[in-house]
Amino acid sequence: MPAVTVNHIAVVVENLDTALPFWQTALGLPLGKVEDVPAEQVKVAFLEAGESHVELVQPTTADSGIAKYLAKKGAGLHHLCFEVDDIEAALAAMQAQGVELINDTPKERGGRRYAFVHPKSTGGVLVELYDRRVQP
Amino acid sequence: MPAVTVNHIAVVVENLDTALPFWQTALGLPLGKVEDVPAEQVKVAFLEAGESHVELVQPTTADSGIAKYLAKKGAGLHHLCFEVDDIEAALAAMQAQGVELINDTPKERGGRRYAFVHPKSTGGVLVELYDRRVQP
């Protein structure tokens, strides 16, 4: 089976401008794109870390899912995303094991297919899967 | 500056035996060593994920730091460890930026030098640094 790799680690922050200096300057991770994602009511900064990256996510409204998470749990590690060769096969394997999925079938954003796994099946971690094949 | 990479993502679990099937079988991460670390009152399972790995950490006593974390915060993502070329240089750069360190100077375990950065300086994430150079 081809390797499953870590695509990104998502971190919820209150404010990108105050969070970035640690990750970019003190830790030295190269900053990639910074973008507004109005559909999800967040602003995201991507920092490169070898074959993975760190995504800092700041809510841009008070009532998004991320804003509510931040209000309830505070800033910090949010989810862990793995890249797989075939997301349908990965989801089928998980369902065969009784794993509870948040998305039974992949969603799609910008040509990237993804799905979330419920933390109750992972030991408390919100896990995201990415299909390695980017759609045309 | 050489790349900073993700060495591991640590996850606190209540029980390794019940947590492992998701990570190893359903997600398909190859299982490396599983070891007791009596000095830290934990049992740890290492799962390979490309150039990084996932460390599942189960407390083995009720009064360790990890056991208290589990009781207070519940199972889930615990810390994020980055590998750097020169840990002294990394810590000096962080101190110059006013970053609060848990370990001002590196600690050492099994030839591996490491230090923790306080979550208050990172935007809520407990960050660990590893020196890439393993000591003889």
PDB file of C-alpha atoms in Angstrom:
ATOM      1  CA  MET A   1       0.000   0.000   0.000  1.00  0.00           C
ATOM      2  CA  PRO A   2       1.423   3.429  -0.912  1.00  0.00           C
ATOM      3  CA  ALA A   3       2.330   5.661   1.970  1.00  0.00           C
ATOM      4  CA  VAL A   4      -0.236   7.779   3.757  1.00  0.00           C
ATOM      5  CA  THR A   5       1.355  11.155   4.469  1.00  0.00           C
ATOM      6  CA  VAL A   6       0.497  14.188   6.574  1.00  0.00           C
ATOM      7  CA  ASN A   7      -0.844  16.906   4.274  1.00  0.00           C
ATOM      8  CA  HIS A   8      -1.448  19.487   6.967  1.00  0.00           C
ATOM      9  CA  ILE A   9      -2.007  20.223  10.607  1.00  0.00           C
ATOM     10  CA  ALA A  10      -4.684  22.852  11.178  1.00  0.00           C
ATOM     11  CA  VAL A  11      -4.409  25.313  14.054  1.00  0.00           C
ATOM     12  CA  VAL A  12      -7.218  27.640  15.080  1.00  0.00           C
ATOM     13  CA  VAL A  13      -5.955  31.093  16.032  1.00  0.00           C
ATOM     14  CA  GLU A  14      -7.700  34.219  17.228  1.00  0.00           C
ATOM     15  CA  ASN A  15      -5.736  36.458  14.902  1.00  0.00           C
ATOM     16  CA  LEU A  16      -3.429  35.576  12.016  1.00  0.00           C
ATOM     17  CA  ASP A  17      -1.373  38.755  12.322  1.00  0.00           C
ATOM     18  CA  THR A  18      -0.451  38.072  15.923  1.00  0.00           C
ATOM     19  CA  ALA A  19       0.035  34.314  15.399  1.00  0.00           C
ATOM     20  CA  LEU A  20       2.165  34.439  12.250  1.00  0.00           C
ATOM     21  CA  PRO A  21       5.413  35.851  13.720  1.00  0.00           C
ATOM     22  CA  PHE A  22       5.969  32.733  15.824  1.00  0.00           C
ATOM     23  CA  TRP A  23       5.422  30.257  13.002  1.00  0.00           C
ATOM     24  CA  GLN A  24       7.039  32.242  10.225  1.00  0.00           C
ATOM     25  CA  THR A  25       9.826  34.186  11.887  1.00  0.00           C
ATOM     26  CA  ALA A  26      10.724  32.415  15.133  1.00  0.00           C
ATOM     27  CA  LEU A  27      10.191  28.833  13.912  1.00  0.00           C
ATOM     28  CA  GLY A  28      11.202  29.683  10.350  1.00  0.00           C
ATOM     29  CA  LEU A  29       8.451  28.035   8.302  1.00  0.00           C
ATOM     30  CA  PRO A  30       8.188  29.595   4.823  1.00  0.00           C
ATOM     31  CA  LEU A  31       4.873  31.385   4.402  1.00  0.00           C
ATOM     32  CA  GLY A  32       2.835  30.319   1.405  1.00  0.00           C
ATOM     33  CA  LYS A  33      -0.493  31.805   0.452  1.00  0.00           C
ATOM     34  CA  VAL A  34      -2.768  33.673   2.823  1.00  0.00           C
ATOM     35  CA  GLU A  35      -6.373  33.637   1.705  1.00  0.00           C
ATOM     36  CA  ASP A  36      -9.887  34.554   2.662  1.00  0.00           C
ATOM     37  CA  VAL A  37     -12.345  31.683   2.359  1.00  0.00           C
ATOM     38  CA  PRO A  38     -15.706  33.470   2.592  1.00  0.00           C
ATOM     39  CA  ALA A  39     -17.638  30.223   2.067  1.00  0.00           C
ATOM     40  CA  GLU A  40     -16.206  28.933   5.350  1.00  0.00           C
ATOM     41  CA  GLN A  41     -16.005  32.316   7.085  1.00  0.00           C
ATOM     42  CA  VAL A  42     -12.294  31.951   7.737  1.00  0.00           C
ATOM     43  CA  LYS A  43      -8.960  33.398   6.721  1.00  0.00           C
ATOM     44  CA  VAL A  44      -6.156  30.861   6.317  1.00  0.00           C
ATOM     45  CA  ALA A  45      -2.344  31.118   6.229  1.00  0.00           C
ATOM     46  CA  PHE A  46      -0.297  28.213   4.852  1.00  0.00           C
ATOM     47  CA  LEU A  47       3.207  27.565   6.213  1.00  0.00           C
ATOM     48  CA  GLU A  48       5.493  24.994   4.629  1.00  0.00           C
ATOM     49  CA  ALA A  49       7.039  22.261   6.779  1.00  0.00           C
ATOM     50  CA  GLY A  50       8.720  19.700   4.537  1.00  0.00           C
ATOM     51  CA  GLU A  51       6.147  17.479   2.854  1.00  0.00           C
ATOM     52  CA  SER A  52       3.443  18.830   5.178  1.00  0.00           C
ATOM     53  CA  HIS A  53       2.223  22.270   6.075  1.00  0.00           C
ATOM     54  CA  VAL A  54       0.705  24.090   8.986  1.00  0.00           C
ATOM     55  CA  GLU A  55      -2.569  25.870   8.312  1.00  0.00           C
ATOM     56  CA  LEU A  56      -3.418  28.723  10.652  1.00  0.00           C
ATOM     57  CA  VAL A  57      -7.161  29.349  10.556  1.00  0.00           C
ATOM     58  CA  GLN A  58      -8.769  32.513  11.861  1.00  0.00           C
ATOM     59  CA  PRO A  59     -12.560  32.864  11.975  1.00  0.00           C
ATOM     60  CA  THR A  60     -13.848  35.960  10.181  1.00  0.00           C
ATOM     61  CA  THR A  61     -17.371  35.901  11.607  1.00  0.00           C
ATOM     62  CA  ALA A  62     -18.707  35.178  15.078  1.00  0.00           C
ATOM     63  CA  ASP A  63     -21.041  32.334  14.169  1.00  0.00           C
ATOM     64  CA  SER A  64     -19.026  29.999  11.948  1.00  0.00           C
ATOM     65  CA  GLY A  65     -18.144  26.509  13.109  1.00  0.00           C
ATOM     66  CA  ILE A  66     -14.538  27.588  13.652  1.00  0.00           C
ATOM     67  CA  ALA A  67     -15.600  30.679  15.650  1.00  0.00           C
ATOM     68  CA  LYS A  68     -17.708  28.488  17.908  1.00  0.00           C
ATOM     69  CA  TYR A  69     -14.849  26.013  18.315  1.00  0.00           C
ATOM     70  CA  LEU A  70     -12.508  28.859  19.254  1.00  0.00           C
ATOM     71  CA  ALA A  71     -14.999  30.261  21.769  1.00  0.00           C
ATOM     72  CA  LYS A  72     -15.535  26.850  23.362  1.00  0.00           C
ATOM     73  CA  LYS A  73     -12.108  25.209  23.233  1.00  0.00           C
ATOM     74  CA  GLY A  74      -9.698  28.098  22.766  1.00  0.00           C
ATOM     75  CA  ALA A  75      -6.918  28.481  20.225  1.00  0.00           C
ATOM     76  CA  GLY A  76      -4.772  25.464  19.371  1.00  0.00           C
ATOM     77  CA  LEU A  77      -4.563  22.267  17.347  1.00  0.00           C
ATOM     78  CA  HIS A  78      -7.786  21.682  15.419  1.00  0.00           C
ATOM     79  CA  HIS A  79      -7.439  18.789  12.978  1.00  0.00           C
ATOM     80  CA  LEU A  80      -4.987  16.540  11.218  1.00  0.00           C
ATOM     81  CA  CYS A  81      -5.186  15.887   7.463  1.00  0.00           C
ATOM     82  CA  PHE A  82      -3.727  12.826   5.741  1.00  0.00           C
ATOM     83  CA  GLU A  83      -3.193  12.396   2.039  1.00  0.00           C
ATOM     84  CA  VAL A  84      -4.266   9.071   0.533  1.00  0.00           C
ATOM     85  CA  ASP A  85      -4.050   7.668  -2.986  1.00  0.00           C
ATOM     86  CA  ASP A  86      -7.722   6.794  -3.298  1.00  0.00           C
ATOM     87  CA  ILE A  87     -10.202   8.466  -0.983  1.00  0.00           C
ATOM     88  CA  GLU A  88     -13.129   6.224  -1.987  1.00  0.00           C
ATOM     89  CA  ALA A  89     -11.071   3.139  -1.117  1.00  0.00           C
ATOM     90  CA  ALA A  90      -9.961   4.738   2.164  1.00  0.00           C
ATOM     91  CA  LEU A  91     -13.539   5.614   3.147  1.00  0.00           C
ATOM     92  CA  ALA A  92     -14.771   2.143   2.210  1.00  0.00           C
ATOM     93  CA  ALA A  93     -12.026   0.552   4.313  1.00  0.00           C
ATOM     94  CA  MET A  94     -12.997   2.750   7.237  1.00  0.00           C
ATOM     95  CA  GLN A  95     -16.686   1.966   6.948  1.00  0.00           C
ATOM     96  CA  ALA A  96     -15.851  -1.733   6.826  1.00  0.00           C
ATOM     97  CA  GLN A  97     -14.109  -1.246  10.189  1.00  0.00           C
ATOM     98  CA  GLY A  98     -17.103   0.562  11.681  1.00  0.00           C
ATOM     99  CA  VAL A  99     -15.391   3.963  11.665  1.00  0.00           C
ATOM    100  CA  GLU A 100     -17.866   6.840  11.919  1.00  0.00           C
ATOM    101  CA  LEU A 101     -17.435   9.288   9.060  1.00  0.00           C
ATOM    102  CA  ILE A 102     -18.609  12.904   9.028  1.00  0.00           C
ATOM    103  CA  ASN A 103     -18.649  12.725   5.210  1.00  0.00           C
ATOM    104  CA  ASP A 104     -19.683   9.318   3.857  1.00  0.00           C
ATOM    105  CA  THR A 105     -18.748  10.432   0.363  1.00  0.00           C
ATOM    106  CA  PRO A 106     -15.988  12.893  -0.553  1.00  0.00           C
ATOM    107  CA  LYS A 107     -16.711  16.593  -0.769  1.00  0.00           C
ATOM    108  CA  GLU A 108     -14.824  18.738  -3.273  1.00  0.00           C
ATOM    109  CA  ARG A 109     -13.202  22.152  -3.030  1.00  0.00           C
ATOM    110  CA  GLY A 110     -10.945  23.608  -5.690  1.00  0.00           C
ATOM    111  CA  GLY A 111     -10.452  20.256  -7.408  1.00  0.00           C
ATOM    112  CA  ARG A 112      -9.450  18.632  -4.132  1.00  0.00           C
ATOM    113  CA  ARG A 113     -11.612  15.807  -2.782  1.00  0.00           C
ATOM    114  CA  TYR A 114     -11.748  15.486   0.973  1.00  0.00           C
ATOM    115  CA  ALA A 115     -13.741  13.935   3.815  1.00  0.00           C
ATOM    116  CA  PHE A 116     -13.736  14.190   7.591  1.00  0.00           C
ATOM    117  CA  VAL A 117     -13.671  11.325  10.075  1.00  0.00           C
ATOM    118  CA  HIS A 118     -15.499  11.714  13.374  1.00  0.00           C
ATOM    119  CA  PRO A 119     -13.231  12.137  16.428  1.00  0.00           C
ATOM    120  CA  LYS A 120     -15.180   9.473  18.297  1.00  0.00           C
ATOM    121  CA  SER A 121     -13.671   6.840  16.002  1.00  0.00           C
ATOM    122  CA  THR A 122     -10.067   8.096  16.122  1.00  0.00           C
ATOM    123  CA  GLY A 123      -9.483   8.530  19.846  1.00  0.00           C
ATOM    124  CA  GLY A 124     -10.479  12.190  19.967  1.00  0.00           C
ATOM    125  CA  VAL A 125      -8.830  13.631  16.854  1.00  0.00           C
ATOM    126  CA  LEU A 126     -10.743  15.289  14.028  1.00  0.00           C
ATOM    127  CA  VAL A 127      -9.113  13.614  11.011  1.00  0.00           C
ATOM    128  CA  GLU A 128      -9.423  14.850   7.432  1.00  0.00           C
ATOM    129  CA  LEU A 129      -8.555  12.800   4.356  1.00  0.00           C
ATOM    130  CA  TYR A 130      -7.365  14.315   1.090  1.00  0.00           C
ATOM    131  CA  ASP A 131      -7.287  12.449  -2.180  1.00  0.00           C
ATOM    132  CA  ARG A 132      -3.812  12.832  -3.644  1.00  0.00           C
ATOM    133  CA  ARG A 133      -5.265  13.112  -7.143  1.00  0.00           C
ATOM    134  CA  VAL A 134      -6.214  16.732  -7.781  1.00  0.00           C
ATOM    135  CA  GLN A 135      -9.146  16.939 -10.177  1.00  0.00           C
ATOM    136  CA  PRO A 136      -8.687  18.843 -13.451  1.00  0.00           C
TER     137      PRO A 136
ATOM    138  CA  MET B   1      17.838  28.122   5.971  1.00  0.00           C
ATOM    139  CA  PRO B   2      17.357  24.312   5.758  1.00  0.00           C
ATOM    140  CA  ALA B   3      13.814  23.056   5.982  1.00  0.00           C
ATOM    141  CA  VAL B   4      12.032  22.635   9.262  1.00  0.00           C
ATOM    142  CA  THR B   5       9.983  19.432   9.076  1.00  0.00           C
ATOM    143  CA  VAL B   6       7.274  17.798  11.155  1.00  0.00           C
ATOM    144  CA  ASN B   7       8.835  14.995  13.185  1.00  0.00           C
ATOM    145  CA  HIS B   8       5.657  13.895  14.914  1.00  0.00           C
ATOM    146  CA  ILE B   9       2.171  14.729  16.012  1.00  0.00           C
ATOM    147  CA  ALA B  10       1.368  13.475  19.503  1.00  0.00           C
ATOM    148  CA  VAL B  11      -2.116  12.272  20.385  1.00  0.00           C
ATOM    149  CA  VAL B  12      -3.225  11.468  23.922  1.00  0.00           C
ATOM    150  CA  VAL B  13      -5.430   8.393  24.088  1.00  0.00           C
ATOM    151  CA  GLU B  14      -7.149   6.619  26.935  1.00  0.00           C
ATOM    152  CA  ASN B  15      -6.102   3.201  25.736  1.00  0.00           C
ATOM    153  CA  LEU B  16      -3.630   2.204  23.027  1.00  0.00           C
ATOM    154  CA  ASP B  17      -5.326  -1.109  22.300  1.00  0.00           C
ATOM    155  CA  THR B  18      -8.643   0.516  21.488  1.00  0.00           C
ATOM    156  CA  ALA B  19      -7.082   3.488  19.647  1.00  0.00           C
ATOM    157  CA  LEU B  20      -4.653   1.556  17.440  1.00  0.00           C
ATOM    158  CA  PRO B  21      -7.126  -0.141  15.078  1.00  0.00           C
ATOM    159  CA  PHE B  22      -8.229   3.192  13.594  1.00  0.00           C
ATOM    160  CA  TRP B  23      -4.713   4.506  12.978  1.00  0.00           C
ATOM    161  CA  GLN B  24      -3.093   1.243  11.963  1.00  0.00           C
ATOM    162  CA  THR B  25      -5.822  -0.730  10.209  1.00  0.00           C
ATOM    163  CA  ALA B  26      -8.459   1.740   9.013  1.00  0.00           C
ATOM    164  CA  LEU B  27      -6.102   4.602   8.108  1.00  0.00           C
ATOM    165  CA  GLY B  28      -3.272   2.248   7.176  1.00  0.00           C
ATOM    166  CA  LEU B  29      -0.292   3.809   8.954  1.00  0.00           C
ATOM    167  CA  PRO B  30       2.510   1.257   9.457  1.00  0.00           C
ATOM    168  CA  LEU B  31       3.024   0.552  13.143  1.00  0.00           C
ATOM    169  CA  GLY B  32       6.559   1.043  14.404  1.00  0.00           C
ATOM    170  CA  LYS B  33       7.665   0.414  17.943  1.00  0.00           C
ATOM    171  CA  VAL B  34       5.369   0.333  20.945  1.00  0.00           C
ATOM    172  CA  GLU B  35       7.166   1.077  24.181  1.00  0.00           C
ATOM    173  CA  ASP B  36       6.715   1.716  27.842  1.00  0.00           C
ATOM    174  CA  VAL B  37       8.390   4.886  29.066  1.00  0.00           C
ATOM    175  CA  PRO B  38       8.299   4.452  32.839  1.00  0.00           C
ATOM    176  CA  ALA B  39      10.197   7.725  33.417  1.00  0.00           C
ATOM    177  CA  GLU B  40       7.253   9.592  31.908  1.00  0.00           C
ATOM    178  CA  GLN B  41       4.557   7.173  33.093  1.00  0.00           C
ATOM    179  CA  VAL B  42       3.301   6.583  29.574  1.00  0.00           C
ATOM    180  CA  LYS B  43       3.121   3.906  26.913  1.00  0.00           C
ATOM    181  CA  VAL B  44       3.700   5.127  23.353  1.00  0.00           C
ATOM    182  CA  ALA B  45       2.915   3.682  19.903  1.00  0.00           C
ATOM    183  CA  PHE B  46       4.674   5.107  16.831  1.00  0.00           C
ATOM    184  CA  LEU B  47       2.883   5.078  13.474  1.00  0.00           C
ATOM    185  CA  GLU B  48       4.681   6.052  10.275  1.00  0.00           C
ATOM    186  CA  ALA B  49       3.209   8.754   8.035  1.00  0.00           C
ATOM    187  CA  GLY B  50       5.728   9.678   5.352  1.00  0.00           C
ATOM    188  CA  GLU B  51       8.535  11.806   6.795  1.00  0.00           C
ATOM    189  CA  SER B  52       6.503  12.301   9.991  1.00  0.00           C
ATOM    190  CA  HIS B  53       4.860  10.001  12.442  1.00  0.00           C
ATOM    191  CA  VAL B  54       1.907   9.913  14.764  1.00  0.00           C
ATOM    192  CA  GLU B  55       2.654   9.120  18.403  1.00  0.00           C
ATOM    193  CA  LEU B  56      -0.227   7.727  20.412  1.00  0.00           C
ATOM    194  CA  VAL B  57       0.440   8.316  24.102  1.00  0.00           C
ATOM    195  CA  GLN B  58      -1.429   6.487  26.861  1.00  0.00           C
ATOM    196  CA  PRO B  59      -0.853   7.401  30.513  1.00  0.00           C
ATOM    197  CA  THR B  60       0.106   4.429  32.677  1.00  0.00           C
ATOM    198  CA  THR B  61      -0.466   6.088  36.053  1.00  0.00           C
ATOM    199  CA  ALA B  62      -3.191   8.406  37.307  1.00  0.00           C
ATOM    200  CA  ASP B  63      -0.986  11.294  38.374  1.00  0.00           C
ATOM    201  CA  SER B  64       1.387  11.913  35.463  1.00  0.00           C
ATOM    202  CA  GLY B  65       1.207  15.133  33.472  1.00  0.00           C
ATOM    203  CA  ILE B  66      -0.371  13.260  30.575  1.00  0.00           C
ATOM    204  CA  ALA B  67      -2.953  11.602  32.840  1.00  0.00           C
ATOM    205  CA  LYS B  68      -3.935  15.013  34.204  1.00  0.00           C
ATOM    206  CA  TYR B  69      -4.132  16.441  30.689  1.00  0.00           C
ATOM    207  CA  LEU B  70      -6.377  13.552  29.631  1.00  0.00           C
ATOM    208  CA  ALA B  71      -8.633  14.005  32.657  1.00  0.00           C
ATOM    209  CA  LYS B  72      -8.928  17.741  32.071  1.00  0.00           C
ATOM    210  CA  LYS B  73      -9.019  18.086  28.281  1.00  0.00           C
ATOM    211  CA  GLY B  74      -9.973  14.639  27.050  1.00  0.00           C
ATOM    212  CA  ALA B  75      -8.306  12.514  24.384  1.00  0.00           C
ATOM    213  CA  GLY B  76      -7.018  14.183  21.230  1.00  0.00           C
ATOM    214  CA  LEU B  77      -4.187  16.170  19.694  1.00  0.00           C
ATOM    215  CA  HIS B  78      -1.556  17.000  22.307  1.00  0.00           C
ATOM    216  CA  HIS B  79       1.530  18.531  20.736  1.00  0.00           C
ATOM    217  CA  LEU B  80       3.370  19.115  17.485  1.00  0.00           C
ATOM    218  CA  CYS B  81       7.093  18.390  17.114  1.00  0.00           C
ATOM    219  CA  PHE B  82       9.339  20.006  14.509  1.00  0.00           C
ATOM    220  CA  GLU B  83      12.814  18.865  13.543  1.00  0.00           C
ATOM    221  CA  VAL B  84      15.454  21.578  13.200  1.00  0.00           C
ATOM    222  CA  ASP B  85      19.103  21.467  12.184  1.00  0.00           C
ATOM    223  CA  ASP B  86      20.440  23.270  15.241  1.00  0.00           C
ATOM    224  CA  ILE B  87      18.283  23.406  18.347  1.00  0.00           C
ATOM    225  CA  GLU B  88      20.488  25.937  20.155  1.00  0.00           C
ATOM    226  CA  ALA B  89      20.215  28.320  17.210  1.00  0.00           C
ATOM    227  CA  ALA B  90      16.453  27.764  17.034  1.00  0.00           C
ATOM    228  CA  LEU B  91      16.006  28.440  20.756  1.00  0.00           C
ATOM    229  CA  ALA B  92      18.225  31.554  20.553  1.00  0.00           C
ATOM    230  CA  ALA B  93      16.181  32.868  17.616  1.00  0.00           C
ATOM    231  CA  MET B  94      12.989  32.269  19.556  1.00  0.00           C
ATOM    232  CA  GLN B  95      14.278  34.000  22.671  1.00  0.00           C
ATOM    233  CA  ALA B  96      15.366  36.967  20.554  1.00  0.00           C
ATOM    234  CA  GLN B  97      11.728  37.211  19.396  1.00  0.00           C
ATOM    235  CA  GLY B  98      10.402  37.103  22.944  1.00  0.00           C
ATOM    236  CA  VAL B  99       9.004  33.568  22.603  1.00  0.00           C
ATOM    237  CA  GLU B 100       8.383  31.900  25.953  1.00  0.00           C
ATOM    238  CA  LEU B 101      10.194  28.574  26.218  1.00  0.00           C
ATOM    239  CA  ILE B 102       9.347  25.761  28.613  1.00  0.00           C
ATOM    240  CA  ASN B 103      12.963  24.551  28.248  1.00  0.00           C
ATOM    241  CA  ASP B 104      15.481  27.376  27.852  1.00  0.00           C
ATOM    242  CA  THR B 105      18.177  24.836  27.084  1.00  0.00           C
ATOM    243  CA  PRO B 106      17.710  21.486  25.363  1.00  0.00           C
ATOM    244  CA  LYS B 107      16.923  18.395  27.373  1.00  0.00           C
ATOM    245  CA  GLU B 108      18.185  15.010  26.187  1.00  0.00           C
ATOM    246  CA  ARG B 109      16.569  11.582  25.929  1.00  0.00           C
ATOM    247  CA  GLY B 110      18.138   8.629  24.142  1.00  0.00           C
ATOM    248  CA  GLY B 111      20.655  10.828  22.340  1.00  0.00           C
ATOM    249  CA  ARG B 112      17.907  13.116  21.063  1.00  0.00           C
ATOM    250  CA  ARG B 113      17.979  16.750  22.176  1.00  0.00           C
ATOM    251  CA  TYR B 114      14.607  18.440  22.513  1.00  0.00           C
ATOM    252  CA  ALA B 115      12.874  21.448  24.037  1.00  0.00           C
ATOM    253  CA  PHE B 116       9.274  22.586  24.442  1.00  0.00           C
ATOM    254  CA  VAL B 117       7.851  25.991  23.551  1.00  0.00           C
ATOM    255  CA  HIS B 118       5.033  27.411  25.672  1.00  0.00           C
ATOM    256  CA  PRO B 119       1.608  27.441  23.983  1.00  0.00           C
ATOM    257  CA  LYS B 120       1.101  31.068  24.980  1.00  0.00           C
ATOM    258  CA  SER B 121       3.722  32.078  22.416  1.00  0.00           C
ATOM    259  CA  THR B 122       2.481  29.906  19.560  1.00  0.00           C
ATOM    260  CA  GLY B 123      -1.224  30.691  19.485  1.00  0.00           C
ATOM    261  CA  GLY B 124      -2.249  27.832  21.745  1.00  0.00           C
ATOM    262  CA  VAL B 125      -0.162  24.916  20.472  1.00  0.00           C
ATOM    263  CA  LEU B 126       2.343  23.024  22.617  1.00  0.00           C
ATOM    264  CA  VAL B 127       5.328  22.904  20.233  1.00  0.00           C
ATOM    265  CA  GLU B 128       8.324  20.618  20.665  1.00  0.00           C
ATOM    266  CA  LEU B 129      11.638  21.018  18.857  1.00  0.00           C
ATOM    267  CA  TYR B 130      13.957  18.143  18.021  1.00  0.00           C
ATOM    268  CA  ASP B 131      17.546  18.569  16.989  1.00  0.00           C
ATOM    269  CA  ARG B 132      18.068  16.610  13.776  1.00  0.00           C
ATOM    270  CA  ARG B 133      21.524  15.556  14.945  1.00  0.00           C
ATOM    271  CA  VAL B 134      21.211  12.448  17.094  1.00  0.00           C
ATOM    272  CA  GLN B 135      23.990  12.337  19.685  1.00  0.00           C
ATOM    273  CA  PRO B 136      26.341   9.348  19.693  1.00  0.00           C
TER     274      PRO B 136
END
